[in-house]
Coordinates of C-alpha atoms and ligand atoms in Angstrom, one line a residue:
X189 CA 4.3 -21.3 28.3
X190 CA 4.0 -19.4 31.5
X191 CA 1.0 -17.2 31.2
X192 CA 2.3 -14.1 32.8
X193 CA 4.9 -13.3 30.1
X194 CA 3.1 -14.2 26.9
X195 CA 3.3 -10.9 25.2
X196 CA 7.0 -10.5 26.3
X197 CA 7.8 -14.0 25.2
X198 CA 6.5 -13.4 21.8
X199 CA 8.5 -10.2 21.7
X200 CA 11.6 -12.1 22.9
X201 CA 11.2 -14.6 20.1
X202 CA 10.9 -11.8 17.6
X203 CA 14.1 -10.3 19.0
X204 CA 15.9 -13.6 18.6
X205 CA 14.7 -14.0 15.1
X206 CA 16.3 -10.6 14.4
X207 CA 19.6 -11.8 15.8
X208 CA 22.3 -10.8 13.3
X209 CA 24.7 -13.4 14.4
X210 CA 24.0 -17.0 13.5
X211 CA 24.8 -19.6 16.1
X212 CA 28.1 -21.4 15.3
X213 CA 27.5 -25.2 14.7
X214 CA 28.0 -27.7 17.5
X215 CA 30.3 -29.9 15.4
X216 CA 32.7 -27.0 15.2
X217 CA 32.7 -26.8 19.0
X218 CA 33.4 -30.6 19.4
X219 CA 36.2 -30.4 16.7
X220 CA 37.9 -27.5 18.5
X221 CA 37.9 -29.5 21.8
X222 CA 39.3 -32.6 20.0
X223 CA 42.0 -30.6 18.2
X224 CA 42.9 -28.9 21.5
X225 CA 43.3 -32.2 23.3
X226 CA 45.3 -33.8 20.4
X227 CA 47.4 -30.6 20.2
X228 CA 48.2 -30.7 23.9
X229 CA 49.0 -34.4 24.0
X230 CA 51.3 -33.9 20.9
X231 CA 53.0 -31.0 22.6
X232 CA 53.9 -33.1 25.7
X233 CA 55.0 -36.1 23.6
X234 CA 57.1 -33.9 21.3
X235 CA 58.6 -32.0 24.3
X236 CA 59.9 -35.3 25.8
X237 CA 61.1 -36.8 22.5
X238 CA 64.8 -36.9 21.8
X239 CA 64.3 -38.1 18.3
X240 CA 65.4 -36.0 15.3
X241 CA 64.6 -35.8 11.6
X242 CA 66.9 -34.6 8.9
X243 CA 65.8 -31.6 6.8
X244 CA 68.0 -30.7 3.8
X245 CA 70.8 -32.5 5.6
X246 CA 70.3 -30.6 8.9
X247 CA 69.3 -32.5 12.0
X248 CA 66.0 -31.2 13.4
X249 CA 64.9 -32.3 16.9
X250 CA 61.2 -33.4 17.3
X251 CA 60.7 -31.1 20.4
X252 CA 61.2 -28.1 18.2
X253 CA 57.7 -28.8 16.7
X254 CA 56.1 -28.6 20.1
X255 CA 55.7 -24.8 19.7
X256 CA 53.7 -25.2 16.5
X257 CA 51.3 -27.7 18.1
X258 CA 51.0 -25.5 21.2
X259 CA 50.0 -22.5 19.0
X260 CA 47.3 -24.7 17.3
X261 CA 45.9 -25.6 20.7
X262 CA 45.8 -22.0 21.8
X263 CA 44.0 -21.0 18.6
X264 CA 41.5 -23.7 19.3
X265 CA 40.7 -22.3 22.8
X266 CA 40.6 -18.7 21.4
X267 CA 38.0 -19.8 18.7
X268 CA 36.0 -21.5 21.4
X269 CA 35.8 -18.4 23.6
X270 CA 35.1 -16.2 20.7
X271 CA 32.4 -18.1 18.8
X272 CA 30.8 -20.2 21.4
X273 CA 29.8 -17.6 24.0
X274 CA 29.6 -18.6 27.7
X275 CA 29.8 -22.3 27.0
X276 CA 32.9 -21.9 24.8
X277 CA 34.7 -19.6 27.2
X278 CA 34.2 -21.8 30.2
X279 CA 35.2 -25.0 28.3
X280 CA 38.4 -23.1 27.1
X281 CA 39.1 -22.0 30.7
X282 CA 38.7 -25.5 32.1
X283 CA 40.9 -27.0 29.4
X284 CA 43.6 -24.4 30.1
X285 CA 43.4 -24.8 33.9
X286 CA 43.6 -28.6 33.6
X287 CA 46.7 -28.3 31.4
X288 CA 48.4 -25.9 33.8
X289 CA 49.3 -28.5 36.6
X290 CA 50.7 -30.8 33.9
X291 CA 53.0 -28.0 32.7
X292 CA 53.9 -27.1 36.3
X293 CA 54.8 -30.8 37.0
X294 CA 57.2 -30.6 34.1
X295 CA 59.0 -27.7 35.7
X296 CA 59.0 -28.6 39.4
X297 CA 58.9 -32.4 39.4
X298 CA 60.8 -33.3 36.3
X299 CA 62.9 -30.1 36.5
X300 CA 62.4 -29.4 32.8
X301 CA 62.8 -25.7 32.3
X302 CA 61.7 -26.0 28.7
X303 CA 58.1 -26.2 30.0
X304 CA 58.4 -22.7 31.6
X305 CA 57.3 -20.8 28.5
X306 CA 54.3 -23.1 28.4
X307 CA 53.1 -21.7 31.8
X308 CA 53.4 -18.1 30.5
X309 CA 51.7 -19.2 27.3
X310 CA 48.8 -20.7 29.3
X311 CA 48.5 -17.5 31.4
X312 CA 48.5 -15.2 28.4
X313 CA 45.9 -17.4 26.6
X314 CA 43.6 -17.2 29.7
X315 CA 44.0 -13.4 29.7
X316 CA 43.3 -13.3 26.0
X317 CA 40.2 -15.5 26.1
X318 CA 38.8 -13.7 29.2
X319 CA 39.2 -10.3 27.5
X320 CA 37.7 -11.6 24.3
X321 CA 34.8 -13.1 26.2
X322 CA 34.2 -9.9 28.2
X323 CA 34.3 -7.9 25.0
X324 CA 31.9 -10.2 23.3
X325 CA 29.6 -10.0 26.2
X326 CA 29.6 -6.2 26.0
X327 CA 28.9 -6.2 22.2
X328 CA 26.2 -8.8 22.6
X329 CA 24.5 -6.8 25.4
X330 CA 24.6 -3.7 23.2
X331 CA 23.2 -5.6 20.2
X332 CA 20.5 -7.0 22.3
X333 CA 19.6 -3.6 23.6
X334 CA 19.5 -2.3 20.0
X335 CA 17.4 -5.2 18.9
X336 CA 15.1 -4.7 21.8
X337 CA 14.7 -1.0 20.9
X338 CA 14.1 -1.9 17.3
X339 CA 11.0 -4.0 18.3
X340 CA 9.7 -2.0 21.2
X341 CA 7.6 1.1 21.3
X342 CA 9.5 3.6 23.3
X343 CA 6.4 5.3 24.8
X344 CA 4.4 2.3 26.0
X345 CA 6.9 -0.5 26.1
X346 CA 4.6 -2.6 23.9
X347 CA 6.0 -4.3 20.8
X348 CA 6.1 -1.8 17.9
X349 CA 5.0 -1.9 14.2
X350 CA 8.2 -3.7 13.2
X351 CA 7.7 -6.4 15.7
X352 CA 4.1 -6.8 14.8
X353 CA 4.9 -7.1 11.1
X354 CA 7.6 -9.7 11.8
X355 CA 5.2 -11.7 13.8
X356 CA 2.4 -11.5 11.3
X357 CA 4.8 -12.5 8.5
X358 CA 6.0 -15.5 10.5
X359 CA 2.4 -16.5 11.2
X360 CA 1.4 -16.2 7.6
X361 CA 4.4 -18.3 6.6
X362 CA 3.4 -20.9 9.1
X363 CA -0.2 -21.0 7.8
X364 CA -2.1 -21.3 11.0
X365 CA -5.3 -19.3 11.3
X366 CA -5.2 -16.0 13.3
X367 CA -7.1 -12.8 13.5
X368 CA -5.5 -9.4 12.8
X369 CA -7.3 -6.6 14.7
X370 CA -6.7 -3.0 13.8
X371 CA -7.5 -0.7 16.7
X372 CA -7.8 3.1 16.7
X373 CA -8.7 5.2 19.7
X374 CA -11.7 7.3 19.0
X375 CA -11.3 11.1 19.3
X376 CA -7.7 10.9 20.3
X377 CA -6.7 13.9 18.3
X378 CA -9.2 15.9 20.3
X379 CA -7.7 14.7 23.5
X380 CA -4.3 15.7 22.3
X381 CA -5.4 19.1 21.1
X382 CA -7.3 20.0 24.3
X383 CA -5.2 18.3 27.0
X384 CA -1.8 18.4 25.4
X385 CA 0.7 15.7 24.3
X386 CA 1.8 14.8 27.8
X387 CA -1.7 13.9 28.8
X388 CA -2.2 12.1 25.5
X389 CA 0.9 10.1 26.2
X390 CA -0.3 9.2 29.7
X391 CA -3.6 8.0 28.3
X392 CA -1.8 5.9 25.7
X393 CA 0.4 4.4 28.4
X394 CA -2.6 3.6 30.6
X395 CA -4.5 1.9 27.7
X396 CA -1.3 0.0 26.7
X397 CA -0.8 -1.3 30.2
X398 CA -4.5 -2.5 30.5
X399 CA -4.2 -4.3 27.2
X400 CA -0.8 -5.7 28.0
X401 CA -2.3 -7.1 31.2
X402 CA -5.0 -9.0 29.3
X403 CA -2.4 -10.3 26.8
X404 CA 0.2 -11.3 29.4
X405 CA -2.2 -13.0 31.8
X406 CA -4.2 -14.8 29.2
X407 CA -7.4 -13.3 30.5
X408 CA -9.1 -13.4 27.2
X409 CA -8.7 -17.2 26.8
X410 CA -6.9 -16.8 23.5
X411 CA -3.3 -16.3 22.7
X412 CA -2.9 -12.6 22.1
X413 CA -0.2 -10.2 21.0
X414 CA -0.8 -6.5 21.4
X415 CA 1.4 -3.9 19.8
X416 CA 1.3 -0.2 19.2
X417 CA 1.9 0.6 15.5
X418 CA 1.7 4.4 15.5
X419 CA 0.1 7.3 17.3
X420 CA -3.2 6.0 18.6
X421 CA -3.2 2.9 16.4
X422 CA -2.7 -0.6 17.9
X423 CA -2.7 -4.0 16.4
X424 CA -4.0 -7.1 18.2
X425 CA -3.1 -10.6 16.9
X426 CA -5.4 -13.3 18.2
X427 CA -4.5 -17.0 18.1
X428 CA -5.6 -20.3 19.6
X429 CA -9.4 -19.8 19.1
X430 CA -12.1 -22.0 17.6
X431 CA -14.9 -19.8 16.3
X432 CA -15.5 -16.2 15.2
X433 CA -17.3 -15.8 18.5
X434 CA -14.0 -16.4 20.4
X435 CA -12.4 -13.6 18.4
X436 CA -15.3 -11.3 19.1
X437 CA -15.2 -12.2 22.8
X438 CA -11.5 -11.5 23.0
X439 CA -11.9 -8.1 21.3
X440 CA -14.8 -7.2 23.6
X441 CA -12.5 -7.7 26.6
X442 CA -10.0 -5.3 25.1
X443 CA -12.9 -2.9 24.6
X444 CA -14.3 -3.4 28.0
X445 CA -11.2 -2.4 29.9
X446 CA -11.4 1.0 28.2
X447 CA -14.8 1.6 29.9
X448 CA -13.0 2.1 33.3
X449 CA -12.2 5.7 34.0
X450 CA -8.7 7.0 33.2
X451 CA -7.5 9.8 35.4
X452 CA -4.9 12.1 34.0
X453 CA -3.8 15.3 35.7
X454 CA -6.8 15.2 38.0
X455 CA -9.2 14.9 35.0
X456 CA -11.4 11.8 34.6
X457 CA -11.7 10.5 31.1
X458 CA -13.5 7.8 29.3
X459 CA -12.2 6.6 26.0
X460 CA -13.3 4.1 23.5
X461 CA -11.9 2.6 20.4
X462 CA -12.8 1.2 17.0
X463 CA -11.9 -2.4 16.2
X464 CA -11.8 -3.8 12.7
X465 CA -10.5 -7.3 12.0
X466 CA -9.7 -9.7 9.2
X467 CA -8.9 -13.4 9.6
X468 CA -6.1 -15.3 8.0
X469 CA -6.5 -17.1 5.7
X470 CA -10.2 -16.7 5.2
X471 CA -10.4 -12.9 4.6
X472 CA -6.9 -12.3 3.4
X473 CA -3.9 -14.4 2.7
X474 CA -1.1 -11.9 2.7
X475 CA 0.4 -9.6 5.3
X476 CA -0.5 -6.4 3.3
X477 CA -4.0 -7.5 2.6
X478 CA -4.6 -8.4 6.3
X479 CA -3.6 -5.0 7.4
X480 CA -5.5 -3.2 4.7
X481 CA -8.7 -5.2 5.2
X482 CA -8.6 -4.9 9.0
X483 CA -8.1 -1.1 8.5
X484 CA -11.0 -0.9 6.1
X485 CA -13.2 -2.5 8.7
X486 CA -11.9 -0.3 11.4
X487 CA -12.5 2.9 9.3
X488 CA -16.0 1.7 8.6
X489 CA -16.6 1.5 12.4
X490 CA -15.4 5.0 12.7
X491 CA -17.5 6.3 9.9
X492 CA -20.7 4.5 10.8
X493 CA -20.6 6.0 14.3
X494 CA -22.6 2.9 15.4
X495 CA -22.7 1.8 19.0
X496 CA -21.1 -1.5 17.9
X497 CA -17.4 -0.8 17.8
X498 CA -16.2 -4.1 16.4
X499 CA -16.5 -5.1 12.7
X500 CA -15.2 -7.9 10.6
X501 CA -13.9 -7.2 7.1
X502 CA -16.2 -7.9 4.2
X503 CA -15.3 -7.3 0.5
X504 CA -18.0 -4.6 0.2
X505 CA -16.0 -2.5 2.6
X506 CA -13.3 -2.1 0.0
X507 CA -15.7 -0.5 -2.5
X508 CA -16.9 1.9 0.2
X509 CA -13.2 2.6 1.1
X510 CA -12.3 3.3 -2.5
X511 CA -15.3 5.5 -3.0
X512 CA -14.3 7.6 0.0
X513 CA -10.7 7.7 -1.1
X514 CA -11.7 8.9 -4.5
X515 CA -14.1 11.4 -3.1
X516 CA -11.3 12.8 -1.1
X517 CA -9.1 13.1 -4.2
X518 CA -11.9 14.7 -6.2
X519 CA -12.4 17.3 -3.4
X520 CA -8.7 17.9 -3.3
X521 CA -8.4 18.3 -7.1
X522 CA -11.4 20.7 -7.1
X523 CA -10.0 22.7 -4.2
X524 CA -6.5 23.0 -5.7
X525 CA -7.9 23.3 -9.2
X526 CA -5.6 20.5 -10.4
X527 CA -8.4 18.7 -12.2
X528 CA -7.6 19.1 -15.9
X529 CA -8.7 17.8 -19.3
X530 CA -7.6 16.2 -22.5
X531 CA -9.0 16.9 -25.9
X532 CA -9.8 14.0 -28.2
X533 CA -10.2 15.0 -31.9
X534 CA -13.2 14.2 -34.0
X535 CA -12.9 13.9 -37.8
X536 CA -15.2 13.7 -40.8
X537 CA -14.9 10.7 -43.0
X538 CA -12.3 12.5 -45.1
X539 CA -10.1 12.9 -42.0
X540 CA -10.8 16.6 -41.7
X541 CA -10.9 17.9 -38.1
X542 CA -14.5 18.5 -36.8
X543 CA -13.5 19.4 -33.3
X544 CA -12.6 18.1 -29.9
X545 CA -14.3 16.4 -27.0
X546 CA -13.0 17.6 -23.6
X547 CA -12.5 14.7 -21.2
X548 CA -11.8 15.1 -17.5
X549 CA -8.5 14.0 -16.1
X550 CA -7.3 13.6 -12.5
X551 CA -4.1 12.7 -10.9
X552 CA -3.7 11.9 -7.2
X553 CA -1.0 13.4 -5.0
X554 CA 1.5 10.8 -6.1
X555 CA 0.9 11.7 -9.7
X556 CA -1.0 8.5 -10.6
X557 CA -3.9 8.9 -13.1
X558 CA -7.3 8.0 -11.9
X559 CA -9.5 7.0 -14.8
X560 CA -12.7 9.1 -15.4
X561 CA -14.5 5.7 -15.7
X562 CA -13.7 5.4 -12.0
X563 CA -14.0 9.0 -10.6
X564 CA -16.9 10.3 -12.7
X565 CA -19.3 7.7 -11.2
X566 CA -18.0 8.5 -7.7
X567 CA -18.4 12.2 -8.4
X568 CA -22.0 11.5 -9.5
X569 CA -22.7 9.4 -6.4
X570 CA -21.4 12.0 -3.9
X571 CA -22.9 15.0 -5.7
X572 CA -19.6 16.5 -7.0
X573 CA -20.1 15.9 -10.7
X574 CA -21.5 19.3 -11.5
X575 CA -18.4 20.9 -10.0
X576 CA -16.2 18.5 -12.1
X577 CA -18.1 19.3 -15.3
X578 CA -17.9 23.0 -14.6
X579 CA -14.1 23.0 -14.0
X580 CA -13.5 20.9 -17.1
X581 CA -15.8 23.1 -19.1
X582 CA -14.3 26.4 -17.8
X583 CA -10.7 25.4 -18.4
X584 CA -11.4 23.8 -21.8
X585 CA -13.5 26.7 -23.0
X586 CA -10.8 29.3 -22.0
X587 CA -8.3 27.4 -24.0
X588 CA -10.6 26.8 -26.9
X589 CA -11.7 30.4 -27.2
X590 CA -8.1 31.4 -27.4
X591 CA -7.4 28.7 -30.0
X592 CA -10.2 29.9 -32.2
X593 CA -9.0 33.5 -32.0
X594 CA -5.5 32.4 -32.8
X595 CA -6.2 30.1 -35.7
X596 CA -9.6 31.1 -37.0
X597 CA -10.4 27.4 -37.2
X598 CA -14.0 26.2 -37.8
X599 CA -14.2 23.5 -35.1
X600 CA -16.4 22.5 -32.2
X601 CA -15.8 21.9 -28.6
X602 CA -17.8 19.0 -27.0
X603 CA -18.2 18.9 -23.3
X604 CA -19.8 16.1 -21.2
X605 CA -22.6 17.2 -18.9
X606 CA -24.1 15.0 -16.2
X607 CA -27.8 15.0 -15.5
X608 CA -27.2 16.5 -12.1
X609 CA -25.5 19.4 -13.7
X610 CA -28.1 19.7 -16.4
X611 CA -30.9 19.9 -13.8
X612 CA -29.3 22.6 -11.8
X613 CA -31.4 25.8 -12.0
X614 CA -28.4 28.0 -12.8
X615 CA -27.0 25.6 -15.4
X616 CA -28.0 27.7 -18.4
X617 CA -26.6 30.9 -16.8
X618 CA -23.4 29.2 -16.0
X619 CA -23.0 28.0 -19.6
X620 CA -23.7 31.5 -20.9
X621 CA -21.2 33.1 -18.4
X622 CA -18.4 30.7 -19.5
X623 CA -19.2 31.4 -23.2
X624 CA -18.9 35.1 -22.4
X625 CA -15.6 34.9 -20.5
X626 CA -14.0 32.4 -22.9
X627 CA -15.2 34.1 -26.1
X628 CA -16.3 30.7 -27.5
X629 CA -19.2 31.3 -29.9
X630 CA -22.4 29.4 -28.9
X631 CA -22.5 27.5 -32.2
X632 CA -19.0 26.2 -31.5
X633 CA -20.0 24.5 -28.3
X634 CA -21.6 21.1 -28.2
X635 CA -23.1 19.6 -25.0
X636 CA -23.0 15.8 -24.7
X637 CA -25.8 14.2 -22.7
X638 CA -25.8 10.5 -22.2
X639 CA -28.8 8.7 -23.6
X640 CA -29.7 6.8 -20.4
X641 CA -29.7 10.0 -18.4
X642 CA -32.2 11.6 -20.6
X643 CA -34.6 8.7 -20.4
X644 CA -34.8 9.1 -16.7
X645 CA -35.6 12.7 -16.6
X646 CA -36.8 13.5 -20.1
X647 CA -39.1 16.5 -19.4
X648 CA -36.8 18.5 -17.3
X649 CA -33.9 17.7 -19.7
X650 CA -36.0 18.8 -22.6
X651 CA -36.6 22.2 -21.0
X652 CA -32.9 22.8 -20.5
X653 CA -32.1 21.6 -23.9
X654 CA -34.6 23.9 -25.6
X655 CA -32.9 26.8 -23.8
X656 CA -29.5 25.7 -25.0
X657 CA -30.7 25.2 -28.5
X658 CA -32.3 28.6 -28.6
X659 CA -29.0 30.0 -27.6
X660 CA -27.4 28.2 -30.6
X661 CA -25.5 25.6 -28.7
X662 CA -25.3 22.1 -30.2
X663 CA -26.6 19.0 -28.5
X664 CA -25.1 15.5 -28.8
X665 CA -26.6 12.3 -27.5
X666 CA -23.7 10.4 -26.0
X667 CA -23.2 6.6 -25.7
X668 CA -26.2 6.0 -28.0
X669 CA -27.4 2.5 -28.1
X670 CA -26.7 1.7 -24.5
X671 CA -30.0 3.1 -23.2
X672 CA -33.5 2.2 -24.3
X673 CA -34.7 5.2 -26.2
X674 CA -37.9 4.9 -28.0
X675 CA -38.2 6.3 -31.5
X676 CA -40.9 8.7 -30.4
X677 CA -38.7 10.0 -27.7
X678 CA -35.8 10.4 -30.0
X679 CA -38.1 12.2 -32.4
X680 CA -38.9 14.8 -29.7
X681 CA -35.3 15.3 -28.9
X682 CA -33.7 18.3 -30.5
X683 CA -30.2 16.9 -30.8
X684 CA -27.7 17.6 -33.5
X685 CA -25.5 14.6 -33.2
X686 CA -25.8 10.9 -32.2
X687 CA -22.7 9.3 -30.8
X688 CA -22.8 5.6 -31.4
X689 CA -21.3 3.8 -28.4
X690 CA -17.9 2.0 -28.7
X691 CA -19.4 -1.4 -27.8
X692 CA -21.3 -1.5 -31.2
X693 CA -18.3 -0.3 -33.2
X694 CA -16.1 -3.0 -31.5
X695 CA -18.4 -5.8 -32.7
X696 CA -19.3 -4.3 -36.1
X697 CA -16.7 -6.1 -38.2
X698 CA -17.1 -9.5 -36.5
X699 CA -20.9 -9.7 -36.1
X700 CA -23.2 -9.1 -39.0
X701 CA -26.1 -8.1 -36.7
X702 CA -23.9 -5.4 -35.1
X703 CA -23.0 -4.0 -38.5
X704 CA -26.7 -3.9 -39.4
X705 CA -27.5 -2.3 -36.0
X706 CA -24.9 0.5 -36.6
X707 CA -26.2 0.9 -40.1
X708 CA -29.8 1.2 -38.8
X709 CA -28.8 3.8 -36.1
X710 CA -27.1 5.9 -38.8
X711 CA -30.2 5.7 -41.1
X712 CA -32.6 6.5 -38.2
X713 CA -30.3 9.4 -37.1
X714 CA -30.3 10.8 -40.6
X715 CA -34.1 10.4 -40.9
X716 CA -34.5 12.5 -37.7
X717 CA -32.1 15.1 -39.0
X718 CA -29.1 14.2 -36.8
X719 CA -25.5 13.8 -37.8
X720 CA -23.9 10.6 -36.6
X721 CA -20.4 10.0 -35.1
X722 CA -18.9 6.6 -34.2
X723 CA -17.0 6.5 -30.9
X724 CA -14.0 4.3 -30.1
X725 CA -13.0 3.5 -33.6
X726 CA -9.7 1.7 -33.3
X727 CA -9.1 -0.1 -36.7
X728 CA -8.8 1.1 -40.3
X729 CA -11.2 -1.6 -41.4
X730 CA -13.8 -0.1 -39.2
X731 CA -13.4 3.3 -41.0
X732 CA -14.0 1.6 -44.3
X733 CA -17.2 -0.1 -43.0
X734 CA -18.4 3.2 -41.5
X735 CA -17.9 5.0 -44.8
X736 CA -19.9 2.3 -46.6
X737 CA -22.8 2.6 -44.2
X738 CA -22.9 6.4 -44.3
X739 CA -21.4 7.5 -40.9
X740 CA -20.6 11.2 -40.7
X741 CA -17.8 11.5 -38.2
X742 CA -15.3 9.4 -36.4
X743 CA -13.8 9.7 -32.9
X744 CA -11.3 7.0 -31.9
X745 CA -7.7 6.0 -31.2
X746 CA -7.3 5.2 -34.9
X747 CA -7.1 8.9 -35.8
X748 CA -6.4 10.5 -32.5
X749 CA -6.2 9.7 -28.8
X750 CA -7.2 12.2 -26.1
X751 CA -4.3 14.7 -25.9
X752 CA -3.0 17.6 -23.9
X753 CA -4.2 21.1 -25.1
X754 CA -0.8 22.0 -26.6
X755 CA -0.8 18.9 -28.8
X756 CA -4.4 19.7 -29.8
X757 CA -3.2 23.2 -30.7
X758 CA -0.5 21.8 -32.9
X759 CA -3.0 19.5 -34.6
X760 CA -5.2 22.5 -35.4
X761 CA -2.3 24.6 -36.7
X762 CA -1.1 21.8 -39.0
X763 CA -4.7 21.2 -40.2
X764 CA -5.0 24.9 -41.1
X765 CA -1.7 24.8 -43.0
X766 CA -2.7 22.1 -45.2
Ligands
LIG76 P1 -17.5 9.3 -23.2 O1 -18.0 10.7 -23.1 O2 -18.2 8.4 -24.0 O3 -16.0 9.6 -23.8 C1 -15.3 8.7 -24.6 C2 -14.5 7.8 -23.9 O4 -14.0 6.8 -24.8 C3 -13.2 8.5 -23.4 O5 -12.8 7.7 -22.2 C4 -12.2 8.2 -24.5 O6 -10.9 8.3 -24.0 C5 -12.6 6.8 -24.9 N1 -12.2 6.5 -26.2 C6 -12.3 7.3 -27.3 N2 -11.8 6.6 -28.4 C7 -11.4 5.4 -28.0 C8 -10.9 4.3 -28.6 O7 -10.6 4.3 -29.8 N3 -10.6 3.2 -27.9 C9 -10.9 3.2 -26.5 N4 -10.6 2.1 -25.8 N5 -11.4 4.2 -25.9 C10 -11.7 5.3 -26.6 P2 -12.5 8.5 -20.9 O8 -11.8 9.7 -21.1 O9 -12.0 7.4 -20.0 O10 -13.9 8.9 -20.4 C11 -14.9 8.0 -19.9 C12 -16.2 8.6 -19.7 O11 -16.1 9.5 -18.6 C13 -16.7 9.5 -20.8 O12 -17.2 8.7 -21.8 C14 -17.7 10.3 -20.1 O13 -18.9 9.6 -19.9 C15 -17.1 10.5 -18.7 N6 -16.4 11.8 -18.7 C16 -15.2 12.2 -19.1 N7 -15.0 13.5 -18.8 C17 -16.2 14.0 -18.2 C18 -16.6 15.3 -17.7 O14 -15.9 16.3 -17.8 N8 -17.9 15.3 -17.2 C19 -18.7 14.2 -17.1 N9 -19.9 14.4 -16.6 N10 -18.3 13.0 -17.6 C20 -17.1 12.9 -18.1
LIG77 MG1 -18.7 12.0 -24.2
LIG78 MG1 -19.4 8.1 -25.2

């Protein structure tokens, strides 16, 4: 391959692969020539023949079949010109031109005027194939132009996203190793905002031409394909390398050319970019993953603001990416107040409603649910959990206050509170304020605190809890059994309710020790003056066992899943009726 057209050649191949029309087979071409020659020879034999055959008693001279054979030959040349491009057209032309003197000979030398229509026929066929050929040329040129536009970025002339994805798909199919580099120009939005779109476009053009120069001239020592996929995002595909060092070296060269000044509208500018890459097949083995992983690495470069602008993908980046993505969604849900809640019913052992636990729910912009198991830990990590707790509490309390006023039901609302929230200085005031605005009586509110959280910060937690207790609010210890509470600590803890974690309930009917463990928790809880509720009860057999070992309440799919507030209201109304 000539070095100076590498990028273009790869693009050219992509265009050809997009060709809508498949090449007609060579055998067809040969057969058309053979049929044409046989047809022409048959015409001249038949034209000279004086023989006759009899058809239904009528004499039919052989030469009258010459016209049929002549039409067959003409169709053959027409097909050639139509389906075999330049080669077909010129073959057809040569065949017709060779045949013409033979026809002329018939007229002038042998004085056979029957050959005269043959001359006109030949001429008309030449005109027909020439116009078919010219027309075909025009259509092909137009199609090529369209195909070229489909794979070319109009602004920079580089291959576009479509061309890039076609190439990457073909490389993945082939199975050879290659590196997919996702590139984003740093601070480009700022350039566009301050200098305007025209200047922004000029800068993109300048960057594109510098990079194209490296790719076209094989300066990097690897086989590169550079494309612009959108705005200020480019993708570089690197092939023909040995080690990771070679990839890094190539990327560095693309980075280095950015260090030279760019002058736009008399203003000197220096730009830089972030490069993230993933290698096929080691980091990712599908087109989508390659793109996503390289992007994850590139975004990490942007975020880290480190002086090293090149990063290879590692699986840890995905977690960071997901955390950031979820953080964005939480912030959005908090801002738009779209964060909502479900209510999961709790019952006593006679299936009488005790109350509801409010559970946070979040949907993303596409309407997909994100599980609290995923977003609550993120909210905790990034310091948003107090805001989440507060929004769920506020919304649920407003509904619950109204429900109590409407139905007069004697039920409790349980809300989950994170340690971060609990430790806030204004936590107690916030609870009191919500109780006031919602009209929920303090003794109808229960605050769930997870066991592990309390162990970490027991003294501060106890202070808050004492305040809550004094106000008449109930306290539940959530997920009990998963932490490492000591009995003395439990004894100091002024809770009302122990919530046995689902993991023990799950094993209770299959493992004797789990059943004994649950039974022991219930006994200890009762000894300390707590009520005990089992979480995550899914089967009727579990209810029976829990009755036998003296559990007080049940919360689980077996008697009620988390539901929307209107369904919870219906449940309360039905409960009150009967
Ligand atoms: P949790 O407080 O222990 O809540 C109980 C979880 O168990 C809920 O999951 C509930 O849907 C689920 N569950 C209940 N019964 C069953 C059952 O029979 N089978 C199964 N498979 N699951 C059952 P969810 O809603 O996914 O909540 C998960 C955790 O997220 C909660 O565990 C809680 O720790 C946290 N969370 C939920 N909402 C909030 C909130 O508003 N604030 C805070 N800080 N944490 C919350
Ligand atoms: Mg809970
Ligand atoms: Mg729990």
